[in-house]
Amino acid sequence: MPEKSYKKKHMTSFQLIVMGFAGVILLGTLLLMLPVSSADGIVTPFDEALFTSTSAVCVTGLVVQDTGSYWSGFGQTVILILIQTGGLGVVTVAVAAFMLSGRKISLMQRSTMQSAISAPQVGGIVRLTKFILRGTFLVEAIGAILLLPVFCHDFGRRGIWMSVFHSVSAFCNAGFDLLGTSSQPFVSLSRYIANPLINLVIMLLIIIGGIGFLTWDDICTHKWHIRRYRVQSKVILWTSALLIIIPAVFFFVVDFTGSSTGTRLLASTFQSVTTRTAGFNTADLTAMTPTSKSVMIMLMLIGGSPGCMKTTTFAVLILNMVATFRQKEDIEIFGRRLDSHAIKNAATIVALYIILFFIGGIAISSIEHLPLLDCLFETASAVGTVGLTLGITPTLGIPSQLILILLMFFGRVGGLTLIYAAISVKQNGVKL
């Protein structure tokens, strides 16, 4: 009888990314369940801890418990670490740990890192990882220093912690805040709606973190020589600018009409910036018009550049429409022809997000007997990993919260990543 040969099965990079995020979420859940994590010293129910951990790791910002009043200093620290891990990416953190320990980065780890940050090639991944780490901590430190005057004036020594927390949360586009109290929970940054410093610093942190590491690598490498940038970077910068300016003008005209011109300008611009990625709010979203809420849903579905539906995906679809109207077979941008594979991926991603967004909203509306528009707002916020809410998330039952958890995970890890991971399991027989 010939001896059977067994081939060792290895997880693909897509599977490692999925398992990495799932593992960090589970660890965060267990830590947040500890009595030391809550301000009252009680054990947090598993479903609430799981929701909070998922929202933090997926840098979303939707919460079922007010972060500032419910969680203790230890719990808030756990949440901040989860936000930082999710913002950098689980794979990036793992690669950084290997680098700090002096261990050599394997080809598999480089390939996984490439998939995690959508790098164009494996070469230069170690250099890019160092750039990401240095840039992240530098920008977050500068942001915290700029926020210090206001927070220390309002909260004394605690303002130092609040400056650090909100800087990291803003740069990672997480939307978690510590400004809520037991008597006034879930207030976000509404008390600073007219404060120029808080608005400008938070918006800059959101934008800098939202355009992605590869774009900043281009900016730092090539400075103002925009022609040398990657096509992806050019698309992200132009699309992001348009998706900030146009909605800001719309919100300025339609909403905040009872405020002064300065406050109205700050509020309109802030909502335009935060709607696509961050989850902070300075205005009462429930008071905004249904038209504005619908526009915000669209912006949340488009999302930011590193994740979500992506500004690049949105741009590719618009360019494809323009090419179709002009009866052209190929799509060209900045003098380059887009590969048909990119168009197929864009269409697939949009279809996935739209289907899940609608199914999730309809399911929650049916389960909770709530208006469909409000439920679609929450599901768009979850799948877009944005974190804005009309106030219904804390009131949802466990089945509806589970739907949002799955949407947040799908939005952060990426639909194609999950599908490729599942297909690899089926094809290769890898047991997870």
Short mmCIF file of N, CA and C in Angstrom, two decimals, residues 214-359:
data_model
loop_
_atom_site.label_atom_id
_atom_site.label_comp_id
_atom_site.label_asym_id
_atom_site.label_seq_id
_atom_site.Cartn_x
_atom_site.Cartn_y
_atom_site.Cartn_z
N LEU A 214 -1.55 54.98 1.62
CA LEU A 214 -0.87 54.98 0.32
C LEU A 214 -0.90 56.37 -0.31
N THR A 215 -2.00 57.08 -0.12
CA THR A 215 -2.08 58.44 -0.65
C THR A 215 -1.08 59.35 0.05
N TRP A 216 -0.96 59.21 1.37
CA TRP A 216 0.00 60.03 2.11
C TRP A 216 1.44 59.64 1.78
N ASP A 217 1.65 58.39 1.44
CA ASP A 217 2.99 57.97 0.99
C ASP A 217 3.35 58.69 -0.30
N ASP A 218 2.38 58.82 -1.20
CA ASP A 218 2.59 59.58 -2.44
C ASP A 218 2.88 61.05 -2.15
N ILE A 219 2.09 61.64 -1.25
CA ILE A 219 2.24 63.06 -0.92
C ILE A 219 3.61 63.33 -0.30
N CYS A 220 4.02 62.47 0.62
CA CYS A 220 5.31 62.67 1.29
C CYS A 220 6.49 62.38 0.37
N THR A 221 6.30 61.45 -0.56
CA THR A 221 7.39 61.07 -1.47
C THR A 221 7.56 62.08 -2.60
N HIS A 222 6.45 62.49 -3.19
CA HIS A 222 6.50 63.33 -4.38
C HIS A 222 6.13 64.79 -4.13
N LYS A 223 5.77 65.09 -2.88
CA LYS A 223 5.42 66.47 -2.50
C LYS A 223 4.32 67.02 -3.42
N TRP A 224 4.57 68.18 -4.08
CA TRP A 224 3.55 68.82 -4.90
C TRP A 224 3.58 68.36 -6.36
N HIS A 225 4.42 67.39 -6.67
CA HIS A 225 4.47 66.88 -8.06
C HIS A 225 3.34 65.85 -8.23
N ILE A 226 2.13 66.36 -8.39
CA ILE A 226 0.94 65.51 -8.41
C ILE A 226 0.96 64.53 -9.59
N ARG A 227 1.61 64.91 -10.65
CA ARG A 227 1.65 64.02 -11.82
C ARG A 227 2.35 62.70 -11.52
N ARG A 228 3.21 62.70 -10.50
CA ARG A 228 3.93 61.46 -10.16
C ARG A 228 3.13 60.57 -9.22
N TYR A 229 2.01 61.05 -8.72
CA TYR A 229 1.20 60.24 -7.81
C TYR A 229 0.62 59.03 -8.53
N ARG A 230 0.30 58.00 -7.74
CA ARG A 230 -0.44 56.87 -8.28
C ARG A 230 -1.81 57.36 -8.75
N VAL A 231 -2.36 56.67 -9.73
CA VAL A 231 -3.70 57.03 -10.22
C VAL A 231 -4.70 56.93 -9.08
N GLN A 232 -4.55 55.90 -8.23
CA GLN A 232 -5.45 55.72 -7.09
C GLN A 232 -5.42 56.95 -6.17
N SER A 233 -4.24 57.48 -5.92
CA SER A 233 -4.11 58.65 -5.05
C SER A 233 -4.78 59.87 -5.66
N LYS A 234 -4.58 60.07 -6.96
CA LYS A 234 -5.21 61.21 -7.63
C LYS A 234 -6.73 61.12 -7.55
N VAL A 235 -7.26 59.91 -7.79
CA VAL A 235 -8.70 59.70 -7.74
C VAL A 235 -9.24 59.98 -6.34
N ILE A 236 -8.53 59.48 -5.33
CA ILE A 236 -8.96 59.67 -3.94
C ILE A 236 -8.99 61.14 -3.57
N LEU A 237 -7.94 61.88 -3.93
CA LEU A 237 -7.85 63.30 -3.56
C LEU A 237 -8.95 64.12 -4.24
N TRP A 238 -9.14 63.92 -5.54
CA TRP A 238 -10.14 64.69 -6.26
C TRP A 238 -11.55 64.32 -5.81
N THR A 239 -11.82 63.03 -5.68
CA THR A 239 -13.16 62.58 -5.27
C THR A 239 -13.48 63.02 -3.85
N SER A 240 -12.50 62.90 -2.95
CA SER A 240 -12.70 63.31 -1.57
C SER A 240 -13.02 64.79 -1.47
N ALA A 241 -12.28 65.60 -2.24
CA ALA A 241 -12.52 67.05 -2.23
C ALA A 241 -13.93 67.38 -2.69
N LEU A 242 -14.37 66.76 -3.76
CA LEU A 242 -15.71 67.02 -4.28
C LEU A 242 -16.79 66.55 -3.32
N LEU A 243 -16.54 65.39 -2.67
CA LEU A 243 -17.53 64.83 -1.75
C LEU A 243 -17.55 65.54 -0.40
N ILE A 244 -16.63 66.44 -0.19
CA ILE A 244 -16.68 67.30 1.00
C ILE A 244 -17.33 68.63 0.66
N ILE A 245 -16.91 69.23 -0.45
CA ILE A 245 -17.38 70.57 -0.81
C ILE A 245 -18.85 70.59 -1.20
N ILE A 246 -19.26 69.70 -2.09
CA ILE A 246 -20.64 69.72 -2.59
C ILE A 246 -21.66 69.48 -1.48
N PRO A 247 -21.51 68.41 -0.65
CA PRO A 247 -22.48 68.23 0.44
C PRO A 247 -22.45 69.36 1.46
N ALA A 248 -21.27 69.94 1.72
CA ALA A 248 -21.18 71.06 2.67
C ALA A 248 -22.03 72.24 2.19
N VAL A 249 -21.98 72.53 0.90
CA VAL A 249 -22.81 73.60 0.34
C VAL A 249 -24.28 73.25 0.48
N PHE A 250 -24.62 71.99 0.22
CA PHE A 250 -26.00 71.54 0.32
C PHE A 250 -26.52 71.69 1.76
N PHE A 251 -25.75 71.20 2.74
CA PHE A 251 -26.17 71.31 4.14
C PHE A 251 -26.28 72.77 4.57
N PHE A 252 -25.39 73.60 4.07
CA PHE A 252 -25.41 75.03 4.42
C PHE A 252 -26.71 75.68 3.95
N VAL A 253 -27.16 75.29 2.77
CA VAL A 253 -28.37 75.89 2.19
C VAL A 253 -29.64 75.33 2.84
N VAL A 254 -29.64 74.01 3.12
CA VAL A 254 -30.87 73.35 3.56
C VAL A 254 -31.05 73.35 5.07
N ASP A 255 -29.95 73.17 5.83
CA ASP A 255 -30.04 73.00 7.28
C ASP A 255 -29.34 74.13 8.03
N PHE A 256 -29.48 74.08 9.36
CA PHE A 256 -28.81 75.02 10.28
C PHE A 256 -29.16 76.48 9.98
N THR A 257 -30.37 76.72 9.46
CA THR A 257 -30.76 78.08 9.06
C THR A 257 -30.94 79.02 10.26
N GLY A 258 -31.13 78.46 11.45
CA GLY A 258 -31.34 79.31 12.62
C GLY A 258 -30.07 79.74 13.31
N SER A 259 -28.92 79.31 12.81
CA SER A 259 -27.64 79.62 13.43
C SER A 259 -26.97 80.80 12.74
N SER A 260 -25.93 81.35 13.38
CA SER A 260 -25.15 82.42 12.77
C SER A 260 -24.39 81.86 11.57
N THR A 261 -23.92 82.75 10.72
CA THR A 261 -23.24 82.31 9.50
C THR A 261 -22.00 81.49 9.81
N GLY A 262 -21.21 81.90 10.82
CA GLY A 262 -20.01 81.17 11.18
C GLY A 262 -20.32 79.78 11.68
N THR A 263 -21.28 79.68 12.59
CA THR A 263 -21.69 78.37 13.13
C THR A 263 -22.28 77.50 12.04
N ARG A 264 -23.07 78.11 11.18
CA ARG A 264 -23.69 77.37 10.07
C ARG A 264 -22.64 76.80 9.13
N LEU A 265 -21.60 77.59 8.86
CA LEU A 265 -20.52 77.14 7.98
C LEU A 265 -19.74 75.99 8.61
N LEU A 266 -19.42 76.12 9.91
CA LEU A 266 -18.71 75.06 10.62
C LEU A 266 -19.53 73.78 10.67
N ALA A 267 -20.81 73.91 11.03
CA ALA A 267 -21.68 72.74 11.16
C ALA A 267 -21.87 72.03 9.82
N SER A 268 -22.07 72.79 8.76
CA SER A 268 -22.28 72.21 7.43
C SER A 268 -21.04 71.47 6.95
N THR A 269 -19.88 72.09 7.12
CA THR A 269 -18.63 71.46 6.69
C THR A 269 -18.32 70.23 7.54
N PHE A 270 -18.53 70.36 8.84
CA PHE A 270 -18.24 69.24 9.74
C PHE A 270 -19.10 68.03 9.39
N GLN A 271 -20.40 68.25 9.15
CA GLN A 271 -21.27 67.13 8.83
C GLN A 271 -20.91 66.51 7.48
N SER A 272 -20.43 67.31 6.56
CA SER A 272 -20.01 66.77 5.27
C SER A 272 -18.78 65.88 5.43
N VAL A 273 -17.83 66.33 6.26
CA VAL A 273 -16.60 65.55 6.48
C VAL A 273 -16.87 64.29 7.27
N THR A 274 -17.61 64.42 8.37
CA THR A 274 -17.78 63.29 9.28
C THR A 274 -18.72 62.22 8.73
N THR A 275 -19.65 62.61 7.85
CA THR A 275 -20.65 61.67 7.35
C THR A 275 -20.03 60.54 6.55
N ARG A 276 -18.92 60.80 5.88
CA ARG A 276 -18.35 59.78 5.03
C ARG A 276 -17.50 58.78 5.79
N THR A 277 -16.98 59.14 6.96
CA THR A 277 -16.08 58.17 7.60
C THR A 277 -16.11 58.16 9.11
N ALA A 278 -16.38 59.28 9.76
CA ALA A 278 -15.93 59.41 11.14
C ALA A 278 -16.94 59.13 12.24
N GLY A 279 -18.18 59.55 12.12
CA GLY A 279 -19.16 59.24 13.14
C GLY A 279 -19.32 60.26 14.25
N PHE A 280 -18.50 61.31 14.28
CA PHE A 280 -18.75 62.40 15.22
C PHE A 280 -19.89 63.26 14.66
N ASN A 281 -20.56 63.96 15.55
CA ASN A 281 -21.52 64.95 15.07
C ASN A 281 -21.55 66.14 16.02
N THR A 282 -21.71 67.32 15.44
CA THR A 282 -21.83 68.54 16.23
C THR A 282 -23.26 69.05 16.22
N ALA A 283 -24.08 68.52 15.32
CA ALA A 283 -25.46 68.96 15.19
C ALA A 283 -26.41 67.84 15.59
N ASP A 284 -27.66 68.20 15.88
CA ASP A 284 -28.70 67.23 16.18
C ASP A 284 -29.18 66.61 14.87
N LEU A 285 -28.79 65.38 14.61
CA LEU A 285 -29.11 64.76 13.33
C LEU A 285 -30.60 64.50 13.18
N THR A 286 -31.29 64.25 14.29
CA THR A 286 -32.72 63.98 14.21
C THR A 286 -33.51 65.20 13.74
N ALA A 287 -32.91 66.40 13.91
CA ALA A 287 -33.59 67.64 13.51
C ALA A 287 -33.35 67.98 12.05
N MET A 288 -32.47 67.25 11.38
CA MET A 288 -32.18 67.53 9.98
C MET A 288 -33.33 67.04 9.10
N THR A 289 -33.47 67.63 7.93
CA THR A 289 -34.57 67.30 7.04
C THR A 289 -34.42 65.88 6.48
N PRO A 290 -35.53 65.23 6.09
CA PRO A 290 -35.43 63.90 5.48
C PRO A 290 -34.54 63.89 4.25
N THR A 291 -34.54 64.98 3.50
CA THR A 291 -33.67 65.07 2.32
C THR A 291 -32.20 65.02 2.73
N SER A 292 -31.85 65.76 3.77
CA SER A 292 -30.47 65.77 4.25
C SER A 292 -30.07 64.39 4.80
N LYS A 293 -30.99 63.72 5.48
CA LYS A 293 -30.71 62.38 5.99
C LYS A 293 -30.45 61.41 4.83
N SER A 294 -31.19 61.57 3.75
CA SER A 294 -30.99 60.71 2.58
C SER A 294 -29.63 60.97 1.94
N VAL A 295 -29.25 62.25 1.87
CA VAL A 295 -27.93 62.58 1.34
C VAL A 295 -26.84 61.98 2.22
N MET A 296 -27.04 62.03 3.53
CA MET A 296 -26.06 61.47 4.47
C MET A 296 -25.96 59.96 4.31
N ILE A 297 -27.08 59.31 4.05
CA ILE A 297 -27.05 57.86 3.80
C ILE A 297 -26.17 57.55 2.59
N MET A 298 -26.35 58.33 1.52
CA MET A 298 -25.54 58.13 0.32
C MET A 298 -24.05 58.33 0.61
N LEU A 299 -23.73 59.38 1.36
CA LEU A 299 -22.33 59.66 1.69
C LEU A 299 -21.75 58.56 2.57
N MET A 300 -22.55 58.05 3.51
CA MET A 300 -22.05 56.98 4.38
C MET A 300 -21.79 55.70 3.61
N LEU A 301 -22.62 55.42 2.62
CA LEU A 301 -22.40 54.23 1.80
C LEU A 301 -21.14 54.35 0.95
N ILE A 302 -20.87 55.56 0.47
CA ILE A 302 -19.63 55.78 -0.29
C ILE A 302 -18.43 55.60 0.61
N GLY A 303 -18.52 56.14 1.82
CA GLY A 303 -17.47 55.92 2.82
C GLY A 303 -16.17 56.61 2.51
N GLY A 304 -15.13 56.16 3.18
CA GLY A 304 -13.81 56.75 3.02
C GLY A 304 -12.97 55.99 2.02
N SER A 305 -11.69 56.24 2.03
CA SER A 305 -10.82 55.63 1.03
C SER A 305 -10.25 54.27 1.42
N PRO A 306 -9.80 54.06 2.68
CA PRO A 306 -9.23 52.76 2.99
C PRO A 306 -10.24 51.63 3.03
N GLY A 307 -11.50 51.91 3.39
CA GLY A 307 -12.47 50.84 3.52
C GLY A 307 -13.80 51.23 2.92
N CYS A 308 -14.87 50.62 3.44
CA CYS A 308 -16.22 50.93 3.02
C CYS A 308 -16.38 50.67 1.52
N MET A 309 -17.39 51.34 0.90
CA MET A 309 -17.56 51.16 -0.53
C MET A 309 -16.39 51.79 -1.27
N LYS A 310 -15.74 52.76 -0.67
CA LYS A 310 -14.56 53.46 -1.15
C LYS A 310 -14.88 54.56 -2.15
N THR A 311 -14.16 55.66 -1.99
CA THR A 311 -14.29 56.76 -2.94
C THR A 311 -13.79 56.33 -4.32
N THR A 312 -12.79 55.45 -4.34
CA THR A 312 -12.27 54.98 -5.63
C THR A 312 -13.32 54.17 -6.37
N THR A 313 -14.06 53.33 -5.64
CA THR A 313 -15.13 52.54 -6.26
C THR A 313 -16.19 53.45 -6.84
N PHE A 314 -16.58 54.46 -6.07
CA PHE A 314 -17.58 55.43 -6.53
C PHE A 314 -17.09 56.15 -7.78
N ALA A 315 -15.83 56.56 -7.78
CA ALA A 315 -15.28 57.27 -8.93
C ALA A 315 -15.25 56.38 -10.17
N VAL A 316 -14.89 55.11 -10.01
CA VAL A 316 -14.84 54.19 -11.14
C VAL A 316 -16.23 54.02 -11.76
N LEU A 317 -17.25 53.91 -10.91
CA LEU A 317 -18.61 53.76 -11.43
C LEU A 317 -19.08 55.01 -12.18
N ILE A 318 -18.76 56.18 -11.63
CA ILE A 318 -19.13 57.42 -12.32
C ILE A 318 -18.43 57.52 -13.68
N LEU A 319 -17.14 57.18 -13.70
CA LEU A 319 -16.38 57.22 -14.95
C LEU A 319 -16.92 56.21 -15.96
N ASN A 320 -17.36 55.06 -15.46
CA ASN A 320 -17.95 54.05 -16.33
C ASN A 320 -19.25 54.56 -16.94
N MET A 321 -20.04 55.27 -16.15
CA MET A 321 -21.28 55.87 -16.66
C MET A 321 -20.96 56.89 -17.75
N VAL A 322 -19.97 57.74 -17.50
CA VAL A 322 -19.59 58.76 -18.47
C VAL A 322 -19.13 58.11 -19.78
N ALA A 323 -18.31 57.05 -19.67
CA ALA A 323 -17.83 56.35 -20.86
C ALA A 323 -18.99 55.73 -21.63
N THR A 324 -19.98 55.20 -20.90
CA THR A 324 -21.14 54.60 -21.55
C THR A 324 -21.95 55.66 -22.29
N PHE A 325 -22.15 56.81 -21.65
CA PHE A 325 -22.90 57.89 -22.29
C PHE A 325 -22.20 58.38 -23.56
N ARG A 326 -20.87 58.37 -23.52
CA ARG A 326 -20.10 58.85 -24.67
C ARG A 326 -19.82 57.73 -25.68
N GLN A 327 -20.39 56.53 -25.40
CA GLN A 327 -20.26 55.37 -26.28
C GLN A 327 -18.80 54.97 -26.50
N LYS A 328 -18.06 55.01 -25.38
CA LYS A 328 -16.66 54.57 -25.43
C LYS A 328 -16.53 53.24 -24.71
N GLU A 329 -15.70 52.36 -25.25
CA GLU A 329 -15.52 51.05 -24.64
C GLU A 329 -14.60 51.10 -23.43
N ASP A 330 -13.59 51.95 -23.48
CA ASP A 330 -12.60 52.00 -22.41
C ASP A 330 -12.81 53.22 -21.51
N ILE A 331 -12.44 53.06 -20.24
CA ILE A 331 -12.49 54.15 -19.28
C ILE A 331 -11.08 54.69 -19.10
N GLU A 332 -10.93 55.98 -19.29
CA GLU A 332 -9.63 56.61 -19.13
C GLU A 332 -9.70 57.67 -18.04
N ILE A 333 -8.62 57.74 -17.25
CA ILE A 333 -8.53 58.76 -16.20
C ILE A 333 -7.06 59.14 -16.03
N PHE A 334 -6.80 60.42 -16.02
CA PHE A 334 -5.43 60.94 -15.91
C PHE A 334 -4.50 60.30 -16.94
N GLY A 335 -5.04 60.09 -18.16
CA GLY A 335 -4.22 59.56 -19.25
C GLY A 335 -3.99 58.07 -19.21
N ARG A 336 -4.68 57.36 -18.30
CA ARG A 336 -4.51 55.90 -18.22
C ARG A 336 -5.84 55.20 -18.40
N ARG A 337 -5.77 54.02 -19.02
CA ARG A 337 -6.98 53.22 -19.22
C ARG A 337 -7.17 52.30 -18.03
N LEU A 338 -8.40 52.29 -17.50
CA LEU A 338 -8.69 51.43 -16.36
C LEU A 338 -8.92 50.01 -16.83
N ASP A 339 -8.36 49.08 -16.07
CA ASP A 339 -8.53 47.66 -16.39
C ASP A 339 -9.97 47.24 -16.15
N SER A 340 -10.46 46.32 -16.98
CA SER A 340 -11.84 45.84 -16.82
C SER A 340 -12.05 45.15 -15.48
N HIS A 341 -10.97 44.61 -14.92
CA HIS A 341 -11.05 43.95 -13.62
C HIS A 341 -11.46 44.95 -12.53
N ALA A 342 -10.93 46.17 -12.62
CA ALA A 342 -11.27 47.19 -11.63
C ALA A 342 -12.75 47.57 -11.72
N ILE A 343 -13.28 47.60 -12.95
CA ILE A 343 -14.69 47.94 -13.15
C ILE A 343 -15.58 46.84 -12.58
N LYS A 344 -15.20 45.58 -12.84
CA LYS A 344 -15.98 44.46 -12.31
C LYS A 344 -15.97 44.45 -10.79
N ASN A 345 -14.81 44.71 -10.20
CA ASN A 345 -14.72 44.75 -8.74
C ASN A 345 -15.59 45.86 -8.17
N ALA A 346 -15.56 47.03 -8.82
CA ALA A 346 -16.36 48.17 -8.35
C ALA A 346 -17.85 47.82 -8.38
N ALA A 347 -18.31 47.24 -9.48
CA ALA A 347 -19.72 46.89 -9.59
C ALA A 347 -20.11 45.83 -8.56
N THR A 348 -19.23 44.87 -8.33
CA THR A 348 -19.51 43.81 -7.35
C THR A 348 -19.61 44.38 -5.95
N ILE A 349 -18.66 45.25 -5.59
CA ILE A 349 -18.65 45.85 -4.25
C ILE A 349 -19.92 46.66 -4.01
N VAL A 350 -20.29 47.47 -4.99
CA VAL A 350 -21.49 48.30 -4.85
C VAL A 350 -22.73 47.42 -4.67
N ALA A 351 -22.84 46.38 -5.50
CA ALA A 351 -23.99 45.48 -5.39
C ALA A 351 -24.07 44.83 -4.01
N LEU A 352 -22.92 44.38 -3.49
CA LEU A 352 -22.88 43.76 -2.17
C LEU A 352 -23.34 44.72 -1.08
N TYR A 353 -22.81 45.92 -1.10
CA TYR A 353 -23.12 46.90 -0.06
C TYR A 353 -24.58 47.35 -0.13
N ILE A 354 -25.08 47.59 -1.33
CA ILE A 354 -26.46 48.03 -1.48
C ILE A 354 -27.43 46.95 -1.01
N ILE A 355 -27.17 45.71 -1.40
CA ILE A 355 -28.04 44.59 -1.00
C ILE A 355 -28.06 44.43 0.52
N LEU A 356 -26.88 44.41 1.14
CA LEU A 356 -26.82 44.23 2.59
C LEU A 356 -27.41 45.43 3.32
N PHE A 357 -27.18 46.62 2.80
CA PHE A 357 -27.72 47.84 3.39
C PHE A 357 -29.25 47.79 3.42
N PHE A 358 -29.86 47.42 2.30
CA PHE A 358 -31.32 47.38 2.23
C PHE A 358 -31.89 46.23 3.05
N ILE A 359 -31.30 45.04 2.92
CA ILE A 359 -31.80 43.89 3.67
C ILE A 359 -31.71 44.14 5.17
#
